[in-house]
C-alpha positions as a printed NumPy array, in Angstrom:
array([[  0.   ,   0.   ,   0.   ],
       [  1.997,   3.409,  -1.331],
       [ -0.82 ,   5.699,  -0.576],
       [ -3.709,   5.915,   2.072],
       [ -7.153,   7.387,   0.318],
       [-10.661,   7.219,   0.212],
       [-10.1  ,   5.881,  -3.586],
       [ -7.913,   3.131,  -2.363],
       [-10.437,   2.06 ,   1.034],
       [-12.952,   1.293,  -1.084],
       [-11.816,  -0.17 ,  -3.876],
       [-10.995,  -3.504,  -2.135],
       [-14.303,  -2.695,   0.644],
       [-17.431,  -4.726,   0.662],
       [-20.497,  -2.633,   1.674],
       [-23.917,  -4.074,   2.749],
       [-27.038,  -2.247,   3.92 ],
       [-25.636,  -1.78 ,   7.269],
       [-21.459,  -1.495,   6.864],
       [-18.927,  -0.607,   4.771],
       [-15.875,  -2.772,   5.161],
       [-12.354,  -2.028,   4.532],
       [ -9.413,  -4.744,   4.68 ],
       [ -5.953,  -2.865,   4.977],
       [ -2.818,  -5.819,   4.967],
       [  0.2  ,  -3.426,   5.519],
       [  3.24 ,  -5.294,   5.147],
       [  5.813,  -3.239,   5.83 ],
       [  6.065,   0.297,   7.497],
       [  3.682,   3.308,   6.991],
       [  3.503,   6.39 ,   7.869],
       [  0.045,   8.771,   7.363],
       [ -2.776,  10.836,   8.103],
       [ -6.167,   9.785,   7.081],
       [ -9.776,  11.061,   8.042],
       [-12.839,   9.149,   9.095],
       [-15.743,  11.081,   6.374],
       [-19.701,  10.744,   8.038],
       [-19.071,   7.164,   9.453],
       [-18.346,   5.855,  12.771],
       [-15.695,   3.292,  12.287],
       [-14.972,   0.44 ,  14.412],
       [-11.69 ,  -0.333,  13.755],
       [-10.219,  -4.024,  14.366],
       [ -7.171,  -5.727,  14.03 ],
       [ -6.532,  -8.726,  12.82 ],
       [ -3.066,  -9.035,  13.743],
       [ -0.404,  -6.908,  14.091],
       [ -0.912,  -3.346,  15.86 ],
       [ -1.165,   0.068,  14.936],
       [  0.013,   3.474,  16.256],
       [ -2.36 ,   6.232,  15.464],
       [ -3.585,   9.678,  17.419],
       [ -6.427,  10.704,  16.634],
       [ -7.124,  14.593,  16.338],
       [ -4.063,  15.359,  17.741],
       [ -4.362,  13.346,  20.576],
       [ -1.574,  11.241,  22.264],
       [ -0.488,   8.353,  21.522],
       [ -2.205,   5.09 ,  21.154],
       [ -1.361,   1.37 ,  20.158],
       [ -3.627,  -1.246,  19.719],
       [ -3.653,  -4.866,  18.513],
       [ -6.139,  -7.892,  18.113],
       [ -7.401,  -7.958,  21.271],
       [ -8.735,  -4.202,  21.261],
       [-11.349,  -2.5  ,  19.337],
       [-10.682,   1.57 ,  18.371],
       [-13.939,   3.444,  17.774],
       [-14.097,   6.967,  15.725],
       [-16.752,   9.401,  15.706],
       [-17.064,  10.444,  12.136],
       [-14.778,  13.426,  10.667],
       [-11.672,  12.715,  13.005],
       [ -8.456,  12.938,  11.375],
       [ -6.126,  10.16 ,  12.075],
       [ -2.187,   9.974,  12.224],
       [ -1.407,   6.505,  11.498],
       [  1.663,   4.561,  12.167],
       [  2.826,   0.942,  10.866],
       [  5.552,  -0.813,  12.393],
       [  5.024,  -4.187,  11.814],
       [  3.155,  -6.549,   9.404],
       [ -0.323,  -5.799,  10.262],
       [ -4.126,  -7.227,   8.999],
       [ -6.806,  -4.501,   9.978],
       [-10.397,  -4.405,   9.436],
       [-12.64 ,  -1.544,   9.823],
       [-16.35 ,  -1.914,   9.705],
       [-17.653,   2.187,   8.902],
       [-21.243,   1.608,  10.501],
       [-24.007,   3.338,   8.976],
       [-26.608,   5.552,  10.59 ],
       [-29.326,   3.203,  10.003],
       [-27.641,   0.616,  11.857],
       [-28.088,   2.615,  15.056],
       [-31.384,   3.95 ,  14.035],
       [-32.696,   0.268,  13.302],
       [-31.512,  -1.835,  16.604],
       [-32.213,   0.941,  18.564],
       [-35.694,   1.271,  17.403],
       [-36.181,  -2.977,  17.784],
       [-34.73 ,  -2.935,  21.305],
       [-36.737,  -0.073,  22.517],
       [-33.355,   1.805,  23.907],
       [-34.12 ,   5.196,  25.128],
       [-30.861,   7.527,  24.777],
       [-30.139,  10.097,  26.973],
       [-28.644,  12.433,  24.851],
       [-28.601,  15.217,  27.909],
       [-25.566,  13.565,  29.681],
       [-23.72 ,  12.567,  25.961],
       [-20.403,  14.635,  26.084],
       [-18.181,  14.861,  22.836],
       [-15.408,  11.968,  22.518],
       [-12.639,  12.022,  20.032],
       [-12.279,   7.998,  20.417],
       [-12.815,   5.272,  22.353],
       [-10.429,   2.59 ,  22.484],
       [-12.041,  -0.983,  24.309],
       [-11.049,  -4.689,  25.072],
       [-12.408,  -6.574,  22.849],
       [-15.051,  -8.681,  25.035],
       [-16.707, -12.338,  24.085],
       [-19.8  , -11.017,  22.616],
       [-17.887,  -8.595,  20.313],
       [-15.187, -10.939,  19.058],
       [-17.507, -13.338,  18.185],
       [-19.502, -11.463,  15.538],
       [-16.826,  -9.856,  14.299],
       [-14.683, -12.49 ,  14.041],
       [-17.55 , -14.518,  11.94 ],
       [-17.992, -11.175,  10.075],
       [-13.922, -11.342,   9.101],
       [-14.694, -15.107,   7.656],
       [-17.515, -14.261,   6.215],
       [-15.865, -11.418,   4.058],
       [-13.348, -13.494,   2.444],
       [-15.899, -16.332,   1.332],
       [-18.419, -16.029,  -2.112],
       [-20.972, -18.045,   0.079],
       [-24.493, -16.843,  -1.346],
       [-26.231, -13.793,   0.409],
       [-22.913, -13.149,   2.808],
       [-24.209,  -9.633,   3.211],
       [-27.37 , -10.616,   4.44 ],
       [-25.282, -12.214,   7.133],
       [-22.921,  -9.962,   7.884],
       [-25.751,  -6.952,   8.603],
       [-27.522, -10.071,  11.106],
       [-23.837,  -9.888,  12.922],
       [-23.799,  -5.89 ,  12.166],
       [-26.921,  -5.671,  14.679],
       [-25.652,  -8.19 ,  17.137],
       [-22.622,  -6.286,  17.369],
       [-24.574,  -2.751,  17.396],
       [-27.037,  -4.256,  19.987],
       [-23.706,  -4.457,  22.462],
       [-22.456,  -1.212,  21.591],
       [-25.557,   0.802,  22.32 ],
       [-26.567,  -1.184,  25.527],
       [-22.971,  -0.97 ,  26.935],
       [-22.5  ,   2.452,  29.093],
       [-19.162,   3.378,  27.861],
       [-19.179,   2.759,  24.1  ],
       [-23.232,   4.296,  23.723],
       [-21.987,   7.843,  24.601],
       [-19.769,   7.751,  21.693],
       [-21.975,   5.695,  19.486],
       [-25.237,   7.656,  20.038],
       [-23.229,  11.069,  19.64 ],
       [-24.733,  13.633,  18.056],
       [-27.725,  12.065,  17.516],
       [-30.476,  14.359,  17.31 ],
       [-27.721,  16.836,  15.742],
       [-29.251,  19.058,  12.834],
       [-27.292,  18.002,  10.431],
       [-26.873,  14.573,  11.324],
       [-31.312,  14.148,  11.374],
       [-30.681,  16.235,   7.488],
       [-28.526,  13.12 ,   6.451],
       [-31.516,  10.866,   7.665],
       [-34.291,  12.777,   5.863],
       [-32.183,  12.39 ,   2.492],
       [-31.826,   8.972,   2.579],
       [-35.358,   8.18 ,   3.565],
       [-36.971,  10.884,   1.069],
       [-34.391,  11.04 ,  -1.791],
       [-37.376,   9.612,  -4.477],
       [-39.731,  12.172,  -3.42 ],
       [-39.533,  16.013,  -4.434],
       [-37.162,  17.244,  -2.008],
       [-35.247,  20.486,  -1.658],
       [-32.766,  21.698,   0.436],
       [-35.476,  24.549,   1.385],
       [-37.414,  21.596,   2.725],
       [-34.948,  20.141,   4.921],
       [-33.536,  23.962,   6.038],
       [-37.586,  24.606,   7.199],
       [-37.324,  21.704,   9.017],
       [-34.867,  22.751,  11.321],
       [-36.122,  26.627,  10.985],
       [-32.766,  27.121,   9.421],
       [-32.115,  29.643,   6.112],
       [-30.884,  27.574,   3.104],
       [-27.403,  29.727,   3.522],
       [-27.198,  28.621,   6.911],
       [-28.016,  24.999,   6.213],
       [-26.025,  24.609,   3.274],
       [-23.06 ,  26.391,   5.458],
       [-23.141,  23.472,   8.365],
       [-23.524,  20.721,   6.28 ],
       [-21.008,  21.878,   4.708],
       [-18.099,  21.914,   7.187],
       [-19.327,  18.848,   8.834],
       [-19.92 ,  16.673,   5.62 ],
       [-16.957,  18.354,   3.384],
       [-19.496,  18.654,   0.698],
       [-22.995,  20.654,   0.133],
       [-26.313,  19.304,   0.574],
       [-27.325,  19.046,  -2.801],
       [-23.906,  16.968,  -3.508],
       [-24.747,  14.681,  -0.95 ],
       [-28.39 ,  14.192,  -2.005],
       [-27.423,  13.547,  -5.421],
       [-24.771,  10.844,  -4.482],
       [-27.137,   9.281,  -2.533],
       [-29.219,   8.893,  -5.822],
       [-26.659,   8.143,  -7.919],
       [-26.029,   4.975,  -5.363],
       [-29.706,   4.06 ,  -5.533],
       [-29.466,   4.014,  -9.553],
       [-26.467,   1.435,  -9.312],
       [-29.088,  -1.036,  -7.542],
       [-31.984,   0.055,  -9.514],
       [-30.309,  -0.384, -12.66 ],
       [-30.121,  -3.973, -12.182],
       [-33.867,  -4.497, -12.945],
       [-34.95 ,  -1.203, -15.179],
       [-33.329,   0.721, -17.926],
       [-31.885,   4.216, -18.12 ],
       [-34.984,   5.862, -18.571],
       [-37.144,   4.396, -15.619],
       [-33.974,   4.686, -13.444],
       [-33.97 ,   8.391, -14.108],
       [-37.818,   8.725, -13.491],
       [-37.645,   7.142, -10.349],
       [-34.971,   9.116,  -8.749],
       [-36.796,  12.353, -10.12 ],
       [-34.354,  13.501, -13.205],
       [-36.67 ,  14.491, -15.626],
       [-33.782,  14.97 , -17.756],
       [-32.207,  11.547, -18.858],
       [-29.006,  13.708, -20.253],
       [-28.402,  15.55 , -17.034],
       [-29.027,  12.236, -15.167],
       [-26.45 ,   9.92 , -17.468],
       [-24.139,  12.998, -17.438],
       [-24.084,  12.922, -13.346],
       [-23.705,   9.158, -13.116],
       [-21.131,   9.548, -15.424],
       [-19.251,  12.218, -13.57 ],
       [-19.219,  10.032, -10.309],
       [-18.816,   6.689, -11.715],
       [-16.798,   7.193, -14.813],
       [-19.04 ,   5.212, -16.903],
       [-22.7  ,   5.662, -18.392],
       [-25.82 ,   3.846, -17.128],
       [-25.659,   1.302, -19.637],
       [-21.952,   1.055, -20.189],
       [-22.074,   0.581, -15.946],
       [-25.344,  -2.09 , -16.938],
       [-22.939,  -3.397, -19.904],
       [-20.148,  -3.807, -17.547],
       [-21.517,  -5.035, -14.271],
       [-25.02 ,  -6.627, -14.945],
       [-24.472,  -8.596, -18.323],
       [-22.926, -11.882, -16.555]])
């Protein structure tokens, strides 16, 4: 591994409805700084250890029998000195939203104070799932990401109802911007502006567009339209260009084929061509 980007994490990552997951095999030594984007991340080792601080905090080393847990947006200063096997599993916000809704956990966001990390032992009912999550990964065994979200919520379900790792877990959860990220992802098919979502939260559009933008390093409508442009991948498997475009509210098939373009490098059907023919 020469160099350490968001290009390069997810080009070997896996992602299922509930995780992202990145597999890092550093075999010799490394030296950089990398940030953490709108994700938590659990970050595991598989063996190995790593030397990282984390917003210019001290210091810290961890191996295979720890757990490191990042709010999202933290910049990282990373340090390899040995061979090391890492996973990170970036958990989603509907992760939280879902086992906390099916357990019937009630937050108490009051006494939540800010925490740059959290770094754990890894316990019995953590290493378990994520172990069989690590296995899992590597196989082509039919539906793995069906099984991987079932261990997702197992290990969420520990997370939340533990006292020390729900503060950082549940941070920020009723946080403007955070509840805007929510409402695009449940509302992207329907006629929504960034007006809309500003109302919401009796906040001007200049305002709104002003946050999101330092927290999410990109505007609202950028992040609204990438969400789309990941729906199309999934929609494309089962309509054509046209219906895709419909759906997601592009009245304009150009404009729409020109912005899938743009973030995937490839049209619609060259991307349908490409992916979808075999």
């Amino acid at each position: 591994m020469d160099k350490f980007d968001r290009n390069l994490e997810l080009s070997d990552g896996l992602e299922t409805e509930y995780l992202r997951l990145l597999y890092y095999d550093f075999n010799k030594y490394y030296n950089d700084i990398y940030k953490s984007y709108e994700y938590k991340r659990l970050c595991t080792i598989i063996n190995g250890e790593k030397k990282v601080r984390v917003n210019g905090s001290e210091d810290i080393i961890y191996n295979s029998n720890q757990y490191l847990i990042l709010p999202p947006h933290s910049s990282i200063e990373m340090e390899i000195n040995k061979p090391t096997k890492a996973l990170v599993l970036e958990i989603s916000d509907k992760l939280v939203d879902d086992v906390i809704k099916n357990i019937d956990y009630n937050i108490d966001l009051s006494t939540n104070k800010p925490l740059d990390y959290l770094l754990q032992n890894k316990t019995k009912p953590l290493h378990d799932p994520i172990k069989k999550i690590i296995d899992l990964a590597s196989t082509k065994q039919h539906k793995k990401e069906f099984l991987i979200d079932l261990y997702a919520q197992e290990i969420m379900f520990n997370l939340i109802t533990d006292t020390e790792t729900n503060k950082i877990i549940t941070e920020n959860f009723n946080n403007p911007i955070n509840l805007s990220t929510k409402i695009m992802k449940e509302k992207f098919k329907e006629k929504l502006t960034i007006s809309d979502i500003a109302s919401e939260f009796n906040m001007s559009v200049a305002n709104f567009s002003s946050k999101f933008k330092k927290i999410m390093n990109m505007s609202p409508n950028d992040y609204l339209t990438n969400i789309k442009l990941q729906e199309a991948k999934k929609l494309l498997r089962t309509k054509n260009v046209t219906e895709v475009a419909y759906e997601l509210g592009y009245e304009n098939i150009s404009h729409f084929i020109l912005l899938f373009k743009r973030k995937f490098g490839l049209t619609p059907k060259q991307y349908m061509i490409k992916n979808l023919s075999h």
